[in-house]
Short mmCIF file of C-alpha atoms and ligand atoms in Angstrom, two decimals:
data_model
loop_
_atom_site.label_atom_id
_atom_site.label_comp_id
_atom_site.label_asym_id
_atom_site.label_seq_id
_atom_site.Cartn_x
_atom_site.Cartn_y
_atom_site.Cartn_z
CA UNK A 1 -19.20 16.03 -15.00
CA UNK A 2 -22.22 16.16 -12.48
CA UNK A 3 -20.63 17.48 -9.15
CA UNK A 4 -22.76 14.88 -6.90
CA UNK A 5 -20.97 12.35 -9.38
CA UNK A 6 -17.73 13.66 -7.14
CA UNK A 7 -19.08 13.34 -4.07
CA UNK A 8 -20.82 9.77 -3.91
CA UNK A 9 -16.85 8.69 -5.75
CA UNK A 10 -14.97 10.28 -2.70
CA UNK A 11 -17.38 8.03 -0.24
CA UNK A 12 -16.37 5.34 -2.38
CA UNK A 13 -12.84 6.29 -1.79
CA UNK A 14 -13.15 6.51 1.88
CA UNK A 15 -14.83 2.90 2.07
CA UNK A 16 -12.07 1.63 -0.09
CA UNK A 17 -9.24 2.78 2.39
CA UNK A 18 -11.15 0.87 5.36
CA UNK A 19 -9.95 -2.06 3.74
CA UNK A 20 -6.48 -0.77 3.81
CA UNK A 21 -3.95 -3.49 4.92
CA UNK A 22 -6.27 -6.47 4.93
CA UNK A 23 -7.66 -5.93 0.75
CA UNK A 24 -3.70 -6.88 -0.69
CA UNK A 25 -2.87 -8.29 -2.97
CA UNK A 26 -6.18 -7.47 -4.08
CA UNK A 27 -7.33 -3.75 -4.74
CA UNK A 28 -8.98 -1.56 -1.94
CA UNK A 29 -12.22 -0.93 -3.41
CA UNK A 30 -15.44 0.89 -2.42
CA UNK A 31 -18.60 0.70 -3.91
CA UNK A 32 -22.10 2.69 -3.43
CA UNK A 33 -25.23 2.54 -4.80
CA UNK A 34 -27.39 5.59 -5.10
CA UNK A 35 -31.66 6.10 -6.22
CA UNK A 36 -32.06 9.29 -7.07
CA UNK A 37 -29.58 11.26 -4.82
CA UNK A 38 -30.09 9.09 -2.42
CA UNK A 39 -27.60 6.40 -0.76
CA UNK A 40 -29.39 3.31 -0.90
CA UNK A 41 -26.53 0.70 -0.20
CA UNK A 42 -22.61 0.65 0.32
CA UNK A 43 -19.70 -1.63 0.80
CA UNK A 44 -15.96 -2.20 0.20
CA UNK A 45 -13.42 -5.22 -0.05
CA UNK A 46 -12.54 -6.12 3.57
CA UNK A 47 -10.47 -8.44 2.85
CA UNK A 48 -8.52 -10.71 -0.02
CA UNK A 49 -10.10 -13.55 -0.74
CA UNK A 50 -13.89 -12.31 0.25
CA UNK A 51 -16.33 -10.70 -1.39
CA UNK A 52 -15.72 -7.37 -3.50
CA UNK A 53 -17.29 -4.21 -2.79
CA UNK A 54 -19.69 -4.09 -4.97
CA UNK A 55 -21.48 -7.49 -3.72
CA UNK A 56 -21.36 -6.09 -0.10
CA UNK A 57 -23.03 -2.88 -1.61
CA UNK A 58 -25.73 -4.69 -2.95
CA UNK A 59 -26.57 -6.94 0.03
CA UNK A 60 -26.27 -3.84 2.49
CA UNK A 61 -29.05 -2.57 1.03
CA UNK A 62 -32.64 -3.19 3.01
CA UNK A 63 -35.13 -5.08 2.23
CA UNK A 64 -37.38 -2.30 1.70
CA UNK A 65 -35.31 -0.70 -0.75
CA UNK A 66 -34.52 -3.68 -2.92
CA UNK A 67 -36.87 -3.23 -5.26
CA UNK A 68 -34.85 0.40 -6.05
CA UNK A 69 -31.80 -1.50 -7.48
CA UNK A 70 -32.58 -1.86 -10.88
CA UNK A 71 -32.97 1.95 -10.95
CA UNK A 72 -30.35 3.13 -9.39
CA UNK A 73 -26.41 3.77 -10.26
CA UNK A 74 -23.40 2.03 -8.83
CA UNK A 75 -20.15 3.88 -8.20
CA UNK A 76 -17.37 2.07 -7.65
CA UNK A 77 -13.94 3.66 -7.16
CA UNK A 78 -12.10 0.69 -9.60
CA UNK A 79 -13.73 -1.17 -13.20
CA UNK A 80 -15.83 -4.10 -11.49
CA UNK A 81 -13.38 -7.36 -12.24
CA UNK A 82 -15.11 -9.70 -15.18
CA UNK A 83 -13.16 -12.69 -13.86
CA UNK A 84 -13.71 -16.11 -11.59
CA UNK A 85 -10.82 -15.70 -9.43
CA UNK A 86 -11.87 -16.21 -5.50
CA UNK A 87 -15.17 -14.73 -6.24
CA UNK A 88 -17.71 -14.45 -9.11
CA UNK A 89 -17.37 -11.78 -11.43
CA UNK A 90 -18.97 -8.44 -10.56
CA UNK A 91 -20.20 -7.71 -14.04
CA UNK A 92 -22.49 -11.24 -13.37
CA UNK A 93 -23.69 -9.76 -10.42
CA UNK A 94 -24.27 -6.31 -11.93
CA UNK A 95 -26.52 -8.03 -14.85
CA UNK A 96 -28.22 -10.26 -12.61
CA UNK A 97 -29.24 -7.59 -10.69
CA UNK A 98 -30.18 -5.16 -13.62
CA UNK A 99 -27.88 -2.39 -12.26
CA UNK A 100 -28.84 0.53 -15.33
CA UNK A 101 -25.62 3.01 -14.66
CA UNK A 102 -22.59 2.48 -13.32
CA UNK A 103 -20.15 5.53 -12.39
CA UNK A 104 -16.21 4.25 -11.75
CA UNK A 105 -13.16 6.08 -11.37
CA UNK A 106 -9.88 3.86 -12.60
CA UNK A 107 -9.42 0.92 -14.83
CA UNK A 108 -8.54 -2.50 -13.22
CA UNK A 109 -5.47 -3.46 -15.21
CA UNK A 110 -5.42 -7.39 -13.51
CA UNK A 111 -5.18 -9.91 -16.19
CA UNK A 112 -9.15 -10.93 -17.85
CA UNK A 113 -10.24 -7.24 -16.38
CA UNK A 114 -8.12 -4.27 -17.98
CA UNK A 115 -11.07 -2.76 -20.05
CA UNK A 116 -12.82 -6.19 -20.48
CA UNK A 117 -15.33 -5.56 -17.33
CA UNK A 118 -16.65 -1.93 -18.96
CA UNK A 119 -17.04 -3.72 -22.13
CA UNK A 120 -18.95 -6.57 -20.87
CA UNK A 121 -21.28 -3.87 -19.11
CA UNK A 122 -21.82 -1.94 -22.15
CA UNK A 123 -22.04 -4.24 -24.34
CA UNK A 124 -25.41 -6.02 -22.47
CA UNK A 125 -27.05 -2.24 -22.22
CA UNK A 126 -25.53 -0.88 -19.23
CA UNK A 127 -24.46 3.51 -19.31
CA UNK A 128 -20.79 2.85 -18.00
CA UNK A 129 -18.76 6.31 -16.98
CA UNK A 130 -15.16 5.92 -16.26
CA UNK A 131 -12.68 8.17 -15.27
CA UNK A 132 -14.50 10.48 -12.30
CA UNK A 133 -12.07 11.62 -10.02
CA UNK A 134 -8.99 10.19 -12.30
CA UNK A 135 -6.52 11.39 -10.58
CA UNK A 136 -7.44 10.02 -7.12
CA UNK A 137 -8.98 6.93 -8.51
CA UNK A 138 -5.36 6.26 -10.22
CA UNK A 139 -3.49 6.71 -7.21
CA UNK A 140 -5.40 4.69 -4.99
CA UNK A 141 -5.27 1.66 -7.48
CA UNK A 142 -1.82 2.28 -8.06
CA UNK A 143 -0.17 -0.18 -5.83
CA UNK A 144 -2.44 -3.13 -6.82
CA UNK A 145 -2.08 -1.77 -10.57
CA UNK A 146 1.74 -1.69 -10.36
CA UNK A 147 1.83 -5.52 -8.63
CA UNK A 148 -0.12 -6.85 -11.40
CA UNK A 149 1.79 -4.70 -14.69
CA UNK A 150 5.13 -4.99 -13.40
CA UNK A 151 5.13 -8.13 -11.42
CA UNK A 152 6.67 -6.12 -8.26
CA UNK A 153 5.80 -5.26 -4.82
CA UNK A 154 4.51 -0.91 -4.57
CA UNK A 155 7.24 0.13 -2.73
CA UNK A 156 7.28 3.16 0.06
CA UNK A 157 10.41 4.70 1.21
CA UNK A 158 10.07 5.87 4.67
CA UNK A 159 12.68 7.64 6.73
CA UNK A 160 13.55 10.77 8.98
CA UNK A 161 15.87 13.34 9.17
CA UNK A 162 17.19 16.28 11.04
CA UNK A 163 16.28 19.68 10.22
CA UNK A 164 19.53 20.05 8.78
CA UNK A 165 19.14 16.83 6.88
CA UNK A 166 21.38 14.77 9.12
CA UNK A 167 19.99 10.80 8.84
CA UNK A 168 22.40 9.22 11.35
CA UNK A 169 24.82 10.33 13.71
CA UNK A 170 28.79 9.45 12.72
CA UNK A 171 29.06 6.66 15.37
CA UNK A 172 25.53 5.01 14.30
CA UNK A 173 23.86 4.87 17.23
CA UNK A 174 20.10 4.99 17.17
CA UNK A 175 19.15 8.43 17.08
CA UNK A 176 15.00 9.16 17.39
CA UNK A 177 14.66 12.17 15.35
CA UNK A 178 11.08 12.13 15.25
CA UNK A 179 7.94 13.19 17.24
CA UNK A 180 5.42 11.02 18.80
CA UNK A 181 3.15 12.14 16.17
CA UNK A 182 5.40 10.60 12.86
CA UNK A 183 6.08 7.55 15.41
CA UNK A 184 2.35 6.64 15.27
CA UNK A 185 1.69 7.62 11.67
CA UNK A 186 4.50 5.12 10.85
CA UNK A 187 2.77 2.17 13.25
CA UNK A 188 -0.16 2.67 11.11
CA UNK A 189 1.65 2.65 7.60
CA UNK A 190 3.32 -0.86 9.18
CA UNK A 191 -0.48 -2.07 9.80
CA UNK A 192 -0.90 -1.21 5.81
CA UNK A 193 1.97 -2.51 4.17
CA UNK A 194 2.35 -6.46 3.11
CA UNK A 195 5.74 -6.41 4.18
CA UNK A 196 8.41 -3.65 5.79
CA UNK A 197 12.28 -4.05 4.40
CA UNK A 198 15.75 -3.04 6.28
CA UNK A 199 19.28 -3.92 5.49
CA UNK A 200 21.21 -5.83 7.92
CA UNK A 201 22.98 -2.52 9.19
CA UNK A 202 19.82 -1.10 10.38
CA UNK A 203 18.97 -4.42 12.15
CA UNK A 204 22.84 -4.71 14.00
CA UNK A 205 22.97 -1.00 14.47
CA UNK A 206 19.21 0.14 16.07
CA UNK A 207 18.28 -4.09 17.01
CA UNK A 208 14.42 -2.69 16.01
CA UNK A 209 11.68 -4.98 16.38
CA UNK A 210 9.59 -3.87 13.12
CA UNK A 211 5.82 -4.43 14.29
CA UNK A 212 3.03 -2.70 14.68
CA UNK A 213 2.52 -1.66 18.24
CA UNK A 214 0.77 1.96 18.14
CA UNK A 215 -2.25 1.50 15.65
CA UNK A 216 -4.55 -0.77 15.50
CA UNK A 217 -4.92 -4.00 13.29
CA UNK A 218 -1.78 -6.00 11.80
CA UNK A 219 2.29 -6.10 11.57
CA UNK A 220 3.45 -6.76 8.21
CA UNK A 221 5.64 -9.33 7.14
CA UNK A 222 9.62 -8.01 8.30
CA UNK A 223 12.34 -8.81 5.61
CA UNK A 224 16.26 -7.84 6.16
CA UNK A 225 18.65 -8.02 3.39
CA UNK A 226 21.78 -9.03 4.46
CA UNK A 227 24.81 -10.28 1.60
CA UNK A 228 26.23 -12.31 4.28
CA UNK A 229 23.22 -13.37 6.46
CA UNK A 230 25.29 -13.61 10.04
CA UNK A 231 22.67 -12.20 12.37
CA UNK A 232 22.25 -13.03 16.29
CA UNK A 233 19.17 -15.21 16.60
CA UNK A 234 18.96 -13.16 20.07
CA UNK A 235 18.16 -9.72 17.57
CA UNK A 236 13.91 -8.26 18.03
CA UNK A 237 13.24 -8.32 14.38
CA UNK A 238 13.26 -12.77 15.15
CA UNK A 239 10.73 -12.41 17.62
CA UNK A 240 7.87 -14.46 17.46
CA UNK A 241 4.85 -14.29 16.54
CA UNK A 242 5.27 -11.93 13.62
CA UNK A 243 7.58 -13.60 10.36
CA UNK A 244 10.77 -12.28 8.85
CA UNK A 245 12.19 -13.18 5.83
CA UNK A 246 16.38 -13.22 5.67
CA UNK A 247 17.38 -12.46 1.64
CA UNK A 248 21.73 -13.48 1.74
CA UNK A 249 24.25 -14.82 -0.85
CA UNK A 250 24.99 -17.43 2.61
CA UNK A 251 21.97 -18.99 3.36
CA UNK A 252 21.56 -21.07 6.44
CA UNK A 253 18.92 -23.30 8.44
CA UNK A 254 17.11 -20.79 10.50
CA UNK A 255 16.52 -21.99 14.64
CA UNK A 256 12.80 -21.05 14.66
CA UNK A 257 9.89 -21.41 12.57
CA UNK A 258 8.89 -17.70 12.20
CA UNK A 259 12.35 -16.89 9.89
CA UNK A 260 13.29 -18.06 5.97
CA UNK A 261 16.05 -17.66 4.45
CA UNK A 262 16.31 -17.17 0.64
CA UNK A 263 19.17 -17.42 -1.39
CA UNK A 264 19.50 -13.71 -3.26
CA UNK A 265 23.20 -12.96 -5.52
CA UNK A 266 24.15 -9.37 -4.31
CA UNK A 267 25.00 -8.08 -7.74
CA UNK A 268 23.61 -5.16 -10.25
CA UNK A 269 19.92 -7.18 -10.42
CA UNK A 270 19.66 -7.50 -6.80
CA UNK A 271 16.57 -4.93 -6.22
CA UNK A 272 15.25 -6.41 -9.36
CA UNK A 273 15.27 -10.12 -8.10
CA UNK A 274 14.49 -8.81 -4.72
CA UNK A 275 11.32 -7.79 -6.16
CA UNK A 276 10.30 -10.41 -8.03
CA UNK A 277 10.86 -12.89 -5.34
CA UNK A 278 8.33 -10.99 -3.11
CA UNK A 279 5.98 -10.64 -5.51
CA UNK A 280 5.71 -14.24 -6.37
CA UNK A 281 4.90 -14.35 -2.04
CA UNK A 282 2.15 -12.17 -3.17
CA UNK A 283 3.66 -9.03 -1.58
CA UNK A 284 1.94 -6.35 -3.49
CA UNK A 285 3.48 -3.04 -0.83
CA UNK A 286 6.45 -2.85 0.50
CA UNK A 287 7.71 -0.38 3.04
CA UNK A 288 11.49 0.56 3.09
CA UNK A 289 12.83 1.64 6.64
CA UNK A 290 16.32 1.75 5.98
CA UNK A 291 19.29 2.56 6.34
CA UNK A 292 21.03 5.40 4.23
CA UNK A 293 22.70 2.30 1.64
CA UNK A 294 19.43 0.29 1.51
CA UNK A 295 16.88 3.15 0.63
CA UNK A 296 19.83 4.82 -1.97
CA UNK A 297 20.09 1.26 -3.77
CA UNK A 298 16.20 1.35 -4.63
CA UNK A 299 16.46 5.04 -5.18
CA UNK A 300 19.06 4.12 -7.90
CA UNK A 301 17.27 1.79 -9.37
CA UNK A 302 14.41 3.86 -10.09
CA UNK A 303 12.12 1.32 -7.46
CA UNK A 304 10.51 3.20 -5.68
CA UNK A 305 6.57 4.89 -5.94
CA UNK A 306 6.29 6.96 -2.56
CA UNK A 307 8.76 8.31 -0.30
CA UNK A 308 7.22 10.08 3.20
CA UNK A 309 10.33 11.56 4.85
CA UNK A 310 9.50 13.34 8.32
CA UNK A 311 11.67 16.47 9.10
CA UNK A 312 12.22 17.05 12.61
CA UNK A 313 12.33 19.82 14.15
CA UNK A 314 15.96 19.16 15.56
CA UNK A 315 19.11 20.01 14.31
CA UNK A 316 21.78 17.86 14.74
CA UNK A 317 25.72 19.32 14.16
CA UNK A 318 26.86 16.32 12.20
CA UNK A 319 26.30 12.88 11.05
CA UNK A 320 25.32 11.53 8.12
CA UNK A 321 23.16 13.00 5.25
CA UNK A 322 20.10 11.57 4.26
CA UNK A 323 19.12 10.10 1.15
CA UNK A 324 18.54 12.96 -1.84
CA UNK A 325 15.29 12.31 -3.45
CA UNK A 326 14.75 14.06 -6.88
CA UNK A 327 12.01 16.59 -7.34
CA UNK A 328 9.99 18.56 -5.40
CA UNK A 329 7.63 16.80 -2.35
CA UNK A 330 4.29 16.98 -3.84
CA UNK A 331 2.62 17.40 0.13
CA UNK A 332 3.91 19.21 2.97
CA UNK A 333 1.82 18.28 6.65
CA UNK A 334 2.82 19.64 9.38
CA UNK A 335 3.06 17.64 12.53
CA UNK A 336 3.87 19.37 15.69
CA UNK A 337 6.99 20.09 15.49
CA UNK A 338 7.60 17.59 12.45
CA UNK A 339 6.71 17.91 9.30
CA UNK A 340 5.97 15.10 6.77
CA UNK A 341 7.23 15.51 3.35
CA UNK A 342 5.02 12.99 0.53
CA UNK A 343 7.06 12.56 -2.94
CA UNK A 344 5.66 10.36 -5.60
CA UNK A 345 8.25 8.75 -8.54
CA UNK A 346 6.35 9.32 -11.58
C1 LIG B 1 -13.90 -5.64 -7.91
N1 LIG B 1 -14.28 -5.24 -6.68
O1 LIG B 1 -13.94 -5.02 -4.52
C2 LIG B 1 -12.21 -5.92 -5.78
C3 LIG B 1 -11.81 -6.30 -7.07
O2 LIG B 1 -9.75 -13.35 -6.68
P1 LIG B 1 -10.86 -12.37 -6.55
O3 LIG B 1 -12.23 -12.99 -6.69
O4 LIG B 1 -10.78 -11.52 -5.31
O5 LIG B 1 -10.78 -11.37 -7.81
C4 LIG B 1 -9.63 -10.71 -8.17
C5 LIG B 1 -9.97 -9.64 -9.19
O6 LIG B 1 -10.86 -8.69 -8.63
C6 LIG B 1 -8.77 -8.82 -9.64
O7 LIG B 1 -9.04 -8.32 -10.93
C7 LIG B 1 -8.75 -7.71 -8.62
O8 LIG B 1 -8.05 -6.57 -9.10
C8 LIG B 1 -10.23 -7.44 -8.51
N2 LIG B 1 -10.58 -6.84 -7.24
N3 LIG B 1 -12.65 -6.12 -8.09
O9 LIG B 1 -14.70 -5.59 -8.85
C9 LIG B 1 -13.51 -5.36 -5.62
N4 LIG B 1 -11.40 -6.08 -4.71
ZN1 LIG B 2 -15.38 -7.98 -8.40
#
C-alpha cells in the first residue's frame, strides 16, 4: 500500500468528522482529490440531506485546476453511494467527470450501495482501491453502517465513576464525580449524538437538563424511559426549545409541544422495541447517560457499540457500584485528574 495513499485517507477522515452531528442519519464522509501528490480539491458531507463529499470536492476545486480532474484520484473515506436518494449518485458524478482512480477506505452497506457503487466504477473503466486504512475507515462508518444493517440507533454508553468505582452515593443525590475537562468532552459528544437517553430515576433523582451548553453547535434530541410515565412537567429535561421524547406503558397528553409520549410494554423486548422505534425517527446514535438500571439493561442485552466511562480521581467510601463492562478498555486518556476509559462491543 503506497504510504501517501495513508495520508491523503486520514485528511479524508478528518473532513468527515467536521460533519459530525449534522451528517446523521447519513454517513460522515470526506472526500479529496489529489494530481500528482498534490491536493487539488476537498470536501465532506455537512449535512443530511445536502450534497455528499465527493460533489463538494469536486466543485472546491479552482477554476484553474479543473482541467486536472480527469487525471487525478479521488479518496473518499466511504464507497461513493450509486443511488437517487436526496442527491444524485456519486458514481454519475464520478463518470461525468472522468475521475481515472479512486482510493476509499470502507464499504457503504445502505441499501442500492453495499458493493454496487465499486462495481459500477469498475465496471465503466475506473482503478477502484478499497480497504486503505480498514480499520479506521470501519469504525468511522460504523454507526451509519449499524443504523442501516440492523435497523437500530449506534448506541454510546456514557457514565462516571469514582476511583474506587462508586457510581452513586447510597442516598442518590447528585454526586459530580467528574472534572471540568470530561464535563466539556461530554457537551460535545451531546452536540454529536441524534438523541441522549436516561431512565426516569436519573431525571427525578439529578432533575438534569440534557443539552448542550459547553461546545459548540446542537443539543440532541432528550428521551427518558419511564414504565409509568408520572413526571413533574416543572422537571429541566421539558424545557423548551430542545424536544424530549417520554417512552411509558401509561401514556398521557403531554402540556407542551416540545414532549411525545409513546406507548412502549416494559417487558423482555423493551431495549429491542426501544430501538426500533427510534430508528424509524431516523435516530441513527444514541447516547446513554444513565442511571446504574438503565445502562445495565442495554448492557444485558448486548446493545451497546461504545462505552466512554471517565474515572475520577476521587474516591468515594461507599455508594453504589458502577456498571461492569466486559473486556478490557481498548483507550486510556488521561484528563487532568480524570481519566477516560473507551471500550468498544465487538
Ligand atoms: C457518498 N458520499 O458524502 C455521503 C454518502 O439521500 P442521500 O442523497 O443523502 O444519499 C444517501 C446515500 O448516500 C446512502 O447510501 C448514504 O450512506 C450515502 N452517503 N455517500 O457517496 C457522502 N454522505
Ligand atoms: Zn454520494
Amino acid at each position: 500500500m503506497d504510504r501517501r495513499d495513508e495520508i491523503f485517507m486520514r485528511r479524508c477522515f478528518d473532513l468527515a468528522r467536521l460533519g459530525a452531528g449534522r451528517a446523521s442519519p447519513n454517513p460522515m464522509v470526506g472526500a479529496v482529490l489529489v494530481f500528482e501528490g498534490r491536493v487539488i480539491g476537498e470536501g465532506f458531507h455537512q449535512a443530511y440531506g445536502q450534497a455528499h463529499a465527493e460533489v463538494n470536492a469536486v466543485n472546491s476545486v479552482f477554476p484553474a485546476d479543473v482541467h486536472l480532474i480527469p487525471y487525478s484520484t479521488l479518496y473518499v473515506s466511504l464507497e461513493p453511494c450509486d443511488v437517487h436518494g436526496k442527491t444524485p449518485p456519486c458514481t454519475s458524478l464520478i463518470l461525468e467527470k472522468k475521475i481515472p482512480k479512486v482510493v476509499l477506505s470502507s464499504i457503504d452497506h445502505s441499501p442500492g450501495v453495499d458493493g454496487a457503487g465499486i462495481d459500477r466504477l469498475r465496471k465503466a473503466g475506473v482503478e477502484v482501491t478499497v480497504g486503505v486504512l480498514r480499520e479506521d475507515g470501519y469504525f468511522l462508518s460504523l454507526p451509519r453502517n449499524t443504523f442501516v444493517q440492523q435497523n437500530r440507533p449506534y448506541v454510546i454508553l456514557k457514565f462516571a465513576q469514582s476511583r474506587n468505582g462508586v457510581f452513586a452515593p447510597p442516598d442518590n443525590r447528585q454526586m459530580w464525580l467528574s472534572n471540568e475537562y470530561s464535563k466539556r468532552l461530554t457537551h460535545k459528544w451531546r452536540s454529536e449524538a441524534d438523541a441522549i437517553l436516561v431512565g426516569a430515576g436519573t431525571v427525578l433523582a439529578d432533575n438534569p437538563r440534557l443539552t448542550n451548553r459547553f461546545y459548540f453547535g446542537r443539543s440532541p434530541l432528550r428521551i427518558v424511559l419511564s414504565r409509568h410515565g408520572k413526571l413533574p412537567e416543572s422537571l429541566a429535561i421539558f424545557n423548551a426549545p430542545e424536544s424530549t421524547h417520554v417512552y411509558t406503558e401509561t401514556p398521557h397528553e403531554p402540556k407542551a409541544g416540545n414532549v411525545q409520549y409513546h406507548y412502549l410494554p416494559f417487558n423482555g423486548q423493551m431495549i429491542a422495541n426501544l430501538l426500533k422505534s427510534l430508528a424509524a425517527r431516523n435516530i441513527a446514535s444514541l447516547m446513554i447517560e444513565g442511571g446504574i438500571k438503565t445502562l445495565r439493561q442495554f448492557i444485558q442485552k448486548g446493545y451497546w457499540d461504545e462505552a466512554r466511562v471517565f474515572i475520577a480521581g476521587k474516591y468515594v467510601p461507599e455508594g453504589r457500584m458502577a456498571p461492569f463492562l466486559p473486556g478490557p478498555p481498548e483507550i486510556i486518556h488521561p484528563l487532568g485528574e480524570d481519566r477516560l476509559l473507551f471500550f468498544r462491543n465487538h
